[in-house]
Short mmCIF file of C-alpha atoms in Angstrom, two decimals:
data_model
loop_
_atom_site.label_atom_id
_atom_site.label_comp_id
_atom_site.label_asym_id
_atom_site.label_seq_id
_atom_site.Cartn_x
_atom_site.Cartn_y
_atom_site.Cartn_z
CA UNK A 51 -11.43 33.53 17.31
CA UNK A 52 -8.74 35.35 15.33
CA UNK A 53 -5.33 33.78 15.71
CA UNK A 54 -2.24 35.60 14.49
CA UNK A 55 1.49 34.91 14.49
CA UNK A 56 4.76 36.72 13.96
CA UNK A 57 8.48 36.13 14.43
CA UNK A 58 10.32 38.16 17.06
CA UNK A 59 13.75 38.34 18.65
CA UNK A 60 14.32 37.62 22.30
CA UNK A 61 15.99 40.56 24.07
CA UNK A 62 18.31 38.33 26.12
CA UNK A 63 21.75 37.83 24.54
CA UNK A 64 23.95 34.78 25.16
CA UNK A 65 27.72 34.83 25.69
CA UNK A 66 28.26 35.26 21.95
CA UNK A 67 25.89 38.23 21.88
CA UNK A 68 23.23 36.31 19.96
CA UNK A 69 19.48 36.28 20.53
CA UNK A 70 16.97 33.49 20.00
CA UNK A 71 14.20 33.87 17.40
CA UNK A 72 10.68 33.18 18.70
CA UNK A 73 7.41 32.37 17.02
CA UNK A 74 4.73 34.43 18.76
CA UNK A 75 1.20 33.05 18.38
CA UNK A 76 -1.73 35.06 19.77
CA UNK A 77 -5.45 34.82 20.08
CA UNK A 78 -7.78 37.19 21.95
CA UNK A 79 -7.03 35.47 25.26
CA UNK A 80 -3.55 34.02 25.08
CA UNK A 81 -0.06 34.59 23.76
CA UNK A 82 2.35 31.70 23.31
CA UNK A 83 6.06 32.14 22.60
CA UNK A 84 7.52 29.15 20.79
CA UNK A 85 11.34 29.12 20.43
CA UNK A 86 12.75 28.57 16.95
CA UNK A 87 16.16 26.96 17.28
CA UNK A 88 17.93 29.85 15.53
CA UNK A 89 20.21 32.37 17.25
CA UNK A 90 21.43 35.47 15.46
CA UNK A 91 23.21 38.74 16.10
CA UNK A 92 20.40 41.27 16.84
CA UNK A 93 21.95 43.71 14.34
CA UNK A 94 20.95 41.31 11.54
CA UNK A 95 17.29 41.27 12.46
CA UNK A 96 14.65 43.31 10.59
CA UNK A 97 11.62 43.44 12.96
CA UNK A 98 9.35 44.92 10.27
CA UNK A 99 10.04 42.19 7.67
CA UNK A 100 10.57 39.55 10.38
CA UNK A 101 13.56 38.29 8.47
CA UNK A 102 17.35 38.60 8.55
CA UNK A 103 18.76 41.64 6.75
CA UNK A 104 20.97 41.55 3.70
CA UNK A 105 24.69 41.72 4.32
CA UNK A 106 27.68 42.70 2.21
CA UNK A 107 29.60 39.89 3.84
CA UNK A 108 29.17 36.84 1.59
CA UNK A 109 29.44 34.31 4.41
CA UNK A 110 26.92 36.13 6.62
CA UNK A 111 24.56 36.49 3.66
CA UNK A 112 24.65 32.75 3.01
CA UNK A 113 23.72 32.11 6.65
CA UNK A 114 20.97 34.74 6.47
CA UNK A 115 19.53 33.15 3.32
CA UNK A 116 19.47 29.73 4.98
CA UNK A 117 17.77 31.05 8.12
CA UNK A 118 15.26 33.07 6.11
CA UNK A 119 14.36 29.94 4.17
CA UNK A 120 13.68 28.12 7.45
CA UNK A 121 11.39 30.97 8.56
CA UNK A 122 9.57 30.91 5.23
CA UNK A 123 8.97 27.16 5.53
CA UNK A 124 7.62 27.64 9.06
CA UNK A 125 5.30 30.39 7.86
CA UNK A 126 4.11 28.19 4.98
CA UNK A 127 3.17 25.48 7.45
CA UNK A 128 1.32 28.00 9.62
CA UNK A 129 -0.65 29.23 6.61
CA UNK A 130 -1.44 25.62 5.80
CA UNK A 131 -2.73 25.02 9.32
CA UNK A 132 -4.97 28.10 9.24
CA UNK A 133 -6.29 27.17 5.78
CA UNK A 134 -7.03 23.62 6.91
CA UNK A 135 -9.03 24.78 9.94
CA UNK A 136 -10.97 27.28 7.84
CA UNK A 137 -11.91 24.55 5.35
CA UNK A 138 -12.84 22.20 8.19
CA UNK A 139 -14.86 25.03 9.80
CA UNK A 140 -13.08 24.19 13.04
CA UNK A 141 -12.06 26.37 15.95
CA UNK A 142 -8.39 27.42 16.02
CA UNK A 143 -6.80 29.14 19.00
CA UNK A 144 -3.14 29.85 19.81
CA UNK A 145 -2.62 26.64 21.74
CA UNK A 146 -4.14 24.47 19.00
CA UNK A 147 -2.02 26.18 16.34
CA UNK A 148 1.17 25.39 18.26
CA UNK A 149 0.03 21.78 18.74
CA UNK A 150 -0.66 21.46 15.03
CA UNK A 151 2.68 23.06 14.21
CA UNK A 152 4.51 20.56 16.41
CA UNK A 153 2.78 17.51 15.00
CA UNK A 154 4.49 15.67 12.17
CA UNK A 155 1.27 14.64 10.44
CA UNK A 156 0.48 16.84 7.40
CA UNK A 157 -3.24 17.58 7.40
CA UNK A 158 -3.57 19.71 4.28
CA UNK A 159 -1.99 17.78 1.42
CA UNK A 160 -3.35 14.26 0.86
CA UNK A 161 -0.11 13.00 -0.72
CA UNK A 162 1.94 14.08 2.30
CA UNK A 163 -0.70 12.68 4.66
CA UNK A 164 -0.76 9.36 2.76
CA UNK A 165 3.05 9.08 2.74
CA UNK A 166 3.34 9.97 6.44
CA UNK A 167 0.74 7.50 7.70
CA UNK A 168 1.98 4.78 5.34
CA UNK A 169 5.36 5.04 7.06
CA UNK A 170 3.77 4.60 10.50
CA UNK A 171 2.01 1.30 9.78
CA UNK A 172 3.37 -2.23 9.43
CA UNK A 173 2.12 -3.86 6.24
CA UNK A 174 2.86 -7.10 4.46
CA UNK A 175 5.34 -6.87 1.59
CA UNK A 176 2.60 -7.11 -1.05
CA UNK A 177 0.26 -4.61 0.64
CA UNK A 178 3.11 -2.13 1.04
CA UNK A 179 3.96 -2.59 -2.63
CA UNK A 180 0.34 -1.87 -3.60
CA UNK A 181 0.11 1.22 -1.37
CA UNK A 182 3.40 2.58 -2.72
CA UNK A 183 2.21 2.01 -6.28
CA UNK A 184 -0.90 4.14 -5.61
CA UNK A 185 1.23 6.79 -3.88
CA UNK A 186 3.44 6.98 -6.97
CA UNK A 187 0.39 7.39 -9.22
CA UNK A 188 -1.03 10.12 -6.99
CA UNK A 189 2.29 12.01 -7.12
CA UNK A 190 2.31 11.72 -10.91
CA UNK A 191 -1.31 12.86 -11.11
CA UNK A 192 -0.82 15.99 -8.97
CA UNK A 193 2.19 17.44 -7.19
CA UNK A 194 -0.09 18.51 -4.31
CA UNK A 195 -3.64 17.40 -3.50
CA UNK A 196 -5.43 19.57 -0.91
CA UNK A 197 -8.08 17.52 0.90
CA UNK A 198 -10.88 19.93 -0.02
CA UNK A 199 -10.18 19.31 -3.71
CA UNK A 200 -10.77 15.57 -3.43
CA UNK A 201 -14.21 15.40 -5.01
CA UNK A 202 -15.95 13.54 -7.82
CA UNK A 203 -13.94 15.43 -10.46
CA UNK A 204 -10.71 14.39 -8.74
CA UNK A 205 -11.55 10.71 -9.20
CA UNK A 206 -12.81 11.25 -12.75
CA UNK A 207 -9.49 12.91 -13.60
CA UNK A 208 -7.51 10.12 -11.94
CA UNK A 209 -9.47 7.52 -13.91
CA UNK A 210 -8.89 9.41 -17.15
CA UNK A 211 -5.14 9.72 -16.56
CA UNK A 212 -4.77 6.00 -15.99
CA UNK A 213 -7.41 4.88 -18.49
CA UNK A 214 -5.11 2.14 -19.74
CA UNK A 215 -5.56 0.38 -16.41
CA UNK A 216 -8.41 -2.09 -15.99
CA UNK A 217 -11.50 -1.27 -13.97
CA UNK A 218 -10.30 -3.72 -11.32
CA UNK A 219 -6.98 -1.83 -11.01
CA UNK A 220 -8.77 1.52 -10.75
CA UNK A 221 -11.10 0.41 -7.96
CA UNK A 222 -8.20 -1.31 -6.21
CA UNK A 223 -6.41 2.07 -6.24
CA UNK A 224 -9.52 3.80 -4.88
CA UNK A 225 -9.71 1.18 -2.13
CA UNK A 226 -6.15 2.11 -1.05
CA UNK A 227 -6.96 5.82 -1.12
CA UNK A 228 -10.16 5.28 0.84
CA UNK A 229 -8.21 3.67 3.67
CA UNK A 230 -6.22 6.88 4.21
CA UNK A 231 -9.16 9.18 3.49
CA UNK A 232 -11.15 7.44 6.23
CA UNK A 233 -8.22 8.03 8.57
CA UNK A 234 -8.21 11.72 7.61
CA UNK A 235 -11.95 12.03 8.22
CA UNK A 236 -11.51 10.48 11.68
CA UNK A 237 -8.96 13.23 12.40
CA UNK A 238 -11.60 15.82 11.53
CA UNK A 239 -10.25 16.67 8.08
CA UNK A 240 -12.95 17.63 5.60
CA UNK A 241 -12.77 16.33 2.05
CA UNK A 242 -14.80 17.34 -0.99
CA UNK A 243 -16.81 14.12 -1.22
CA UNK A 244 -18.93 12.14 1.22
CA UNK A 245 -17.21 8.85 2.07
CA UNK A 246 -20.44 6.87 1.58
CA UNK A 247 -20.54 8.18 -2.00
CA UNK A 248 -17.07 6.79 -2.66
CA UNK A 249 -18.08 3.33 -3.82
CA UNK A 250 -15.66 0.49 -4.45
CA UNK A 251 -16.93 -1.56 -7.34
CA UNK A 252 -15.27 -4.52 -8.97
CA UNK A 253 -16.18 -6.14 -12.23
CA UNK A 254 -18.70 -8.91 -11.69
CA UNK A 255 -16.86 -11.73 -13.34
CA UNK A 256 -16.11 -15.28 -12.25
CA UNK A 257 -12.65 -16.08 -10.97
CA UNK A 258 -10.61 -18.08 -13.41
CA UNK A 259 -9.83 -21.61 -12.23
CA UNK A 260 -9.10 -24.93 -13.87
CA UNK A 261 -11.19 -28.08 -13.93
CA UNK A 262 -9.52 -31.44 -13.09
CA UNK A 263 -9.18 -32.47 -16.74
CA UNK A 264 -7.38 -29.20 -17.51
CA UNK A 265 -5.00 -29.67 -14.59
CA UNK A 266 -4.27 -33.21 -15.83
CA UNK A 267 -3.16 -31.78 -19.17
CA UNK A 268 -0.64 -29.61 -17.36
CA UNK A 269 0.54 -32.49 -15.16
CA UNK A 270 1.08 -34.68 -18.21
CA UNK A 271 3.08 -31.91 -19.85
CA UNK A 272 5.14 -31.38 -16.68
CA UNK A 273 6.23 -35.02 -16.55
CA UNK A 274 6.66 -35.35 -20.32
CA UNK A 275 10.27 -35.84 -21.39
CA UNK A 276 9.69 -33.45 -24.27
CA UNK A 277 8.65 -30.49 -22.09
CA UNK A 278 10.39 -27.26 -23.06
CA UNK A 279 13.26 -26.63 -20.62
CA UNK A 280 12.15 -23.06 -19.83
CA UNK A 281 8.68 -24.32 -18.86
CA UNK A 282 9.77 -26.73 -16.12
CA UNK A 283 10.14 -24.26 -13.25
CA UNK A 284 7.14 -21.98 -14.06
CA UNK A 285 4.82 -24.95 -14.45
CA UNK A 286 6.22 -26.60 -11.32
CA UNK A 287 5.44 -23.51 -9.22
CA UNK A 288 1.98 -23.23 -10.77
CA UNK A 289 1.11 -26.87 -10.05
CA UNK A 290 2.45 -26.48 -6.51
CA UNK A 291 -0.10 -23.69 -6.02
CA UNK A 292 -2.80 -26.02 -7.41
CA UNK A 293 -1.88 -28.57 -4.71
CA UNK A 294 -1.52 -26.12 -1.81
CA UNK A 295 -3.38 -22.89 -2.62
CA UNK A 296 -0.31 -20.80 -1.76
CA UNK A 297 0.04 -17.32 -3.19
CA UNK A 298 3.14 -16.55 -5.25
CA UNK A 299 4.38 -14.27 -2.44
CA UNK A 300 4.31 -17.21 -0.02
CA UNK A 301 5.81 -19.64 -2.53
CA UNK A 302 8.75 -17.31 -3.10
CA UNK A 303 9.51 -17.30 0.64
CA UNK A 304 9.62 -21.08 1.01
CA UNK A 305 12.79 -23.18 1.01
CA UNK A 306 13.00 -26.60 -0.61
CA UNK A 307 14.23 -28.30 2.56
CA UNK A 308 11.28 -27.19 4.70
CA UNK A 309 8.75 -28.35 2.11
CA UNK A 310 10.39 -31.74 1.57
CA UNK A 311 10.20 -32.25 5.33
CA UNK A 312 6.49 -32.90 4.77
CA UNK A 313 4.95 -30.45 7.23
CA UNK A 314 5.94 -26.81 6.96
CA UNK A 315 4.82 -23.72 8.86
CA UNK A 316 4.77 -20.05 7.87
CA UNK A 317 2.92 -16.75 8.17
CA UNK A 318 0.97 -15.64 5.11
CA UNK A 319 2.68 -12.64 3.52
CA UNK A 320 -0.61 -10.88 2.81
CA UNK A 321 -2.54 -11.41 6.04
CA UNK A 322 0.17 -12.42 8.51
CA UNK A 323 -1.97 -15.38 9.58
CA UNK A 324 -0.06 -18.43 10.85
CA UNK A 325 -0.29 -21.55 8.71
CA UNK A 326 0.74 -25.16 9.20
CA UNK A 327 0.54 -27.26 6.03
CA UNK A 328 1.20 -30.86 5.05
CA UNK A 329 2.21 -31.59 1.46
CA UNK A 330 0.44 -34.62 -0.07
CA UNK A 331 2.19 -37.33 -2.06
CA UNK A 332 1.40 -35.74 -5.43
CA UNK A 333 2.97 -32.51 -4.22
CA UNK A 334 6.12 -34.31 -3.04
CA UNK A 335 6.37 -36.08 -6.38
CA UNK A 336 6.18 -32.66 -8.05
CA UNK A 337 9.21 -31.45 -6.08
CA UNK A 338 11.28 -34.62 -6.49
CA UNK A 339 10.81 -34.49 -10.25
CA UNK A 340 12.62 -31.15 -10.48
CA UNK A 341 15.61 -30.54 -8.13
CA UNK A 342 15.61 -26.83 -9.05
CA UNK A 343 12.10 -26.27 -7.72
CA UNK A 344 12.31 -23.93 -4.69
CA UNK A 345 16.06 -23.65 -5.29
CA UNK A 346 15.83 -21.37 -8.31
CA UNK A 347 13.26 -18.58 -7.88
CA UNK A 348 11.46 -16.73 -10.70
CA UNK A 349 9.54 -13.47 -10.50
CA UNK A 350 5.76 -13.65 -10.96
CA UNK A 351 5.73 -11.70 -14.22
CA UNK A 352 8.11 -14.15 -15.84
CA UNK A 353 6.14 -17.16 -14.58
CA UNK A 354 2.91 -15.71 -15.96
CA UNK A 355 4.53 -15.06 -19.34
CA UNK A 356 5.56 -18.72 -19.56
CA UNK A 357 2.14 -19.91 -18.36
CA UNK A 358 0.50 -18.14 -21.28
CA UNK A 359 2.59 -20.16 -23.73
CA UNK A 360 2.11 -23.36 -21.71
CA UNK A 361 -1.69 -22.94 -21.82
CA UNK A 362 -1.59 -22.62 -25.61
CA UNK A 363 0.63 -25.69 -25.89
CA UNK A 364 -1.70 -27.74 -23.68
CA UNK A 365 -4.77 -26.43 -25.54
CA UNK A 366 -6.23 -24.64 -22.52
CA UNK A 367 -8.22 -21.59 -23.54
CA UNK A 368 -8.19 -19.91 -20.11
CA UNK A 369 -5.66 -17.21 -19.24
CA UNK A 370 -3.24 -18.77 -16.79
CA UNK A 371 -1.55 -16.78 -14.01
CA UNK A 372 -0.08 -17.90 -10.71
CA UNK A 373 -3.25 -16.81 -8.92
CA UNK A 374 -5.30 -19.19 -11.07
CA UNK A 375 -3.44 -22.01 -9.28
CA UNK A 376 -4.76 -20.72 -5.93
CA UNK A 377 -8.32 -20.48 -7.31
CA UNK A 378 -7.98 -23.99 -8.72
CA UNK A 379 -6.95 -25.40 -5.35
CA UNK A 380 -9.81 -23.61 -3.57
CA UNK A 381 -12.56 -24.75 -5.93
CA UNK A 382 -11.22 -28.33 -6.06
CA UNK A 383 -10.91 -28.57 -2.27
CA UNK A 384 -14.43 -27.29 -1.67
CA UNK A 385 -15.91 -29.38 -4.47
CA UNK A 386 -14.49 -32.51 -2.86
CA UNK A 387 -14.99 -31.74 0.85
CA UNK A 388 -17.67 -29.02 1.24
CA UNK A 389 -15.53 -27.86 4.19
CA UNK A 390 -15.67 -24.05 4.22
CA UNK A 391 -13.91 -23.66 7.58
CA UNK A 392 -11.04 -25.90 6.50
CA UNK A 393 -10.70 -24.01 3.22
CA UNK A 394 -10.66 -20.67 5.04
CA UNK A 395 -7.79 -21.89 7.22
CA UNK A 396 -5.79 -23.33 4.31
CA UNK A 397 -6.15 -20.15 2.27
CA UNK A 398 -5.17 -17.99 5.25
CA UNK A 399 -8.26 -15.80 4.93
CA UNK A 400 -9.06 -13.42 7.78
CA UNK A 401 -12.66 -12.98 6.63
CA UNK A 402 -14.82 -15.96 5.70
CA UNK A 403 -16.70 -13.86 3.13
CA UNK A 404 -13.59 -14.14 0.93
CA UNK A 405 -13.76 -17.93 1.23
CA UNK A 406 -17.48 -18.09 0.41
CA UNK A 407 -16.74 -16.76 -3.08
CA UNK A 408 -15.39 -20.21 -3.96
CA UNK A 409 -18.45 -21.98 -2.59
CA UNK A 410 -20.64 -19.92 -4.91
CA UNK A 411 -18.46 -20.86 -7.87
CA UNK A 412 -18.60 -24.58 -7.12
CA UNK A 413 -22.30 -24.59 -6.31
CA UNK A 414 -22.90 -23.44 -9.86
CA UNK A 415 -21.35 -26.62 -11.20
CA UNK A 416 -22.91 -30.02 -11.74
CA UNK A 417 -20.15 -32.43 -10.82
CA UNK A 418 -20.21 -35.55 -8.67
CA UNK A 419 -17.95 -38.40 -7.59
CA UNK A 420 -14.75 -36.53 -6.66
CA UNK A 421 -13.44 -37.32 -3.21
CA UNK A 422 -9.88 -35.98 -2.92
CA UNK A 423 -7.77 -33.09 -4.14
CA UNK A 424 -6.05 -35.26 -6.78
CA UNK A 425 -5.84 -34.60 -10.47
#
């Protein structure tokens, strides 16, 4: 069905002698008149060009330019709607075109679609940060990304542009994109690649975690009177993660008073899952040793930079980051208890498959005789 549109002027004049501009949308069966919230003097209207005429009056010309720009933007959106339905090979009649025009969801440009639907959802602070990071990269990659141009070459080009990023970062970006592409497909938007062909692949490498003897080296350094002053806080936060399994995002939200209370409750920043946790005696000792712990906060990047130096000083060859503390807790807990359900709850996982990763790591070890999460 052929659907056409044009702008027209209503014949009725208000008290000021102005007429309302309409958007007329027609198909072979129906005509719909949609009012554009612009009223003008009928003498300014050019029905052939469907725009306001030029005027020698500077003030009137400025108004005409502004109104013409509005009409051009409306027409651009209408062209976008028609193009989208052609590419989708979907039926478009007058009523559907008006509905699409009224909706605020952009269904042609992936960047606009991504930004719009990102604003509608409630995400954790970290997830929102990740999604915004990908959105920024997409905007740097292309100013506009029509859905039909999202094909294999699109992802090859994206990978090439950000080739300094690791493979893990690239596939993490693709995972974010896929979330919004799946949403687009559900809305009937056609993209240039089959979703089942868009694989998310991560490097098959073991998660870095510390063994008890390595953690002991760090504990000894933490309590050593000769520890470098700048290492006290970073190492304290890292060891706290080894004792609790908390992510850095959750650690940064905690207050010293609530932790010293013994039992503290919170919602995981990443998953939103509720958590009640009791700090053991070693963890309390960790806090009491440094009165600045959970009083003075440090950003993750700075902590990780210090951990790199601390690892060298303690003769630990592994690359230390705050997340290594979480992995260390998980592997130690499972090694000592074999309690997958308890570990899932403590880590705040929504899916047990994420927890089972640690069981596979530990089952590859040959260690016996450990009974508690103590170092």
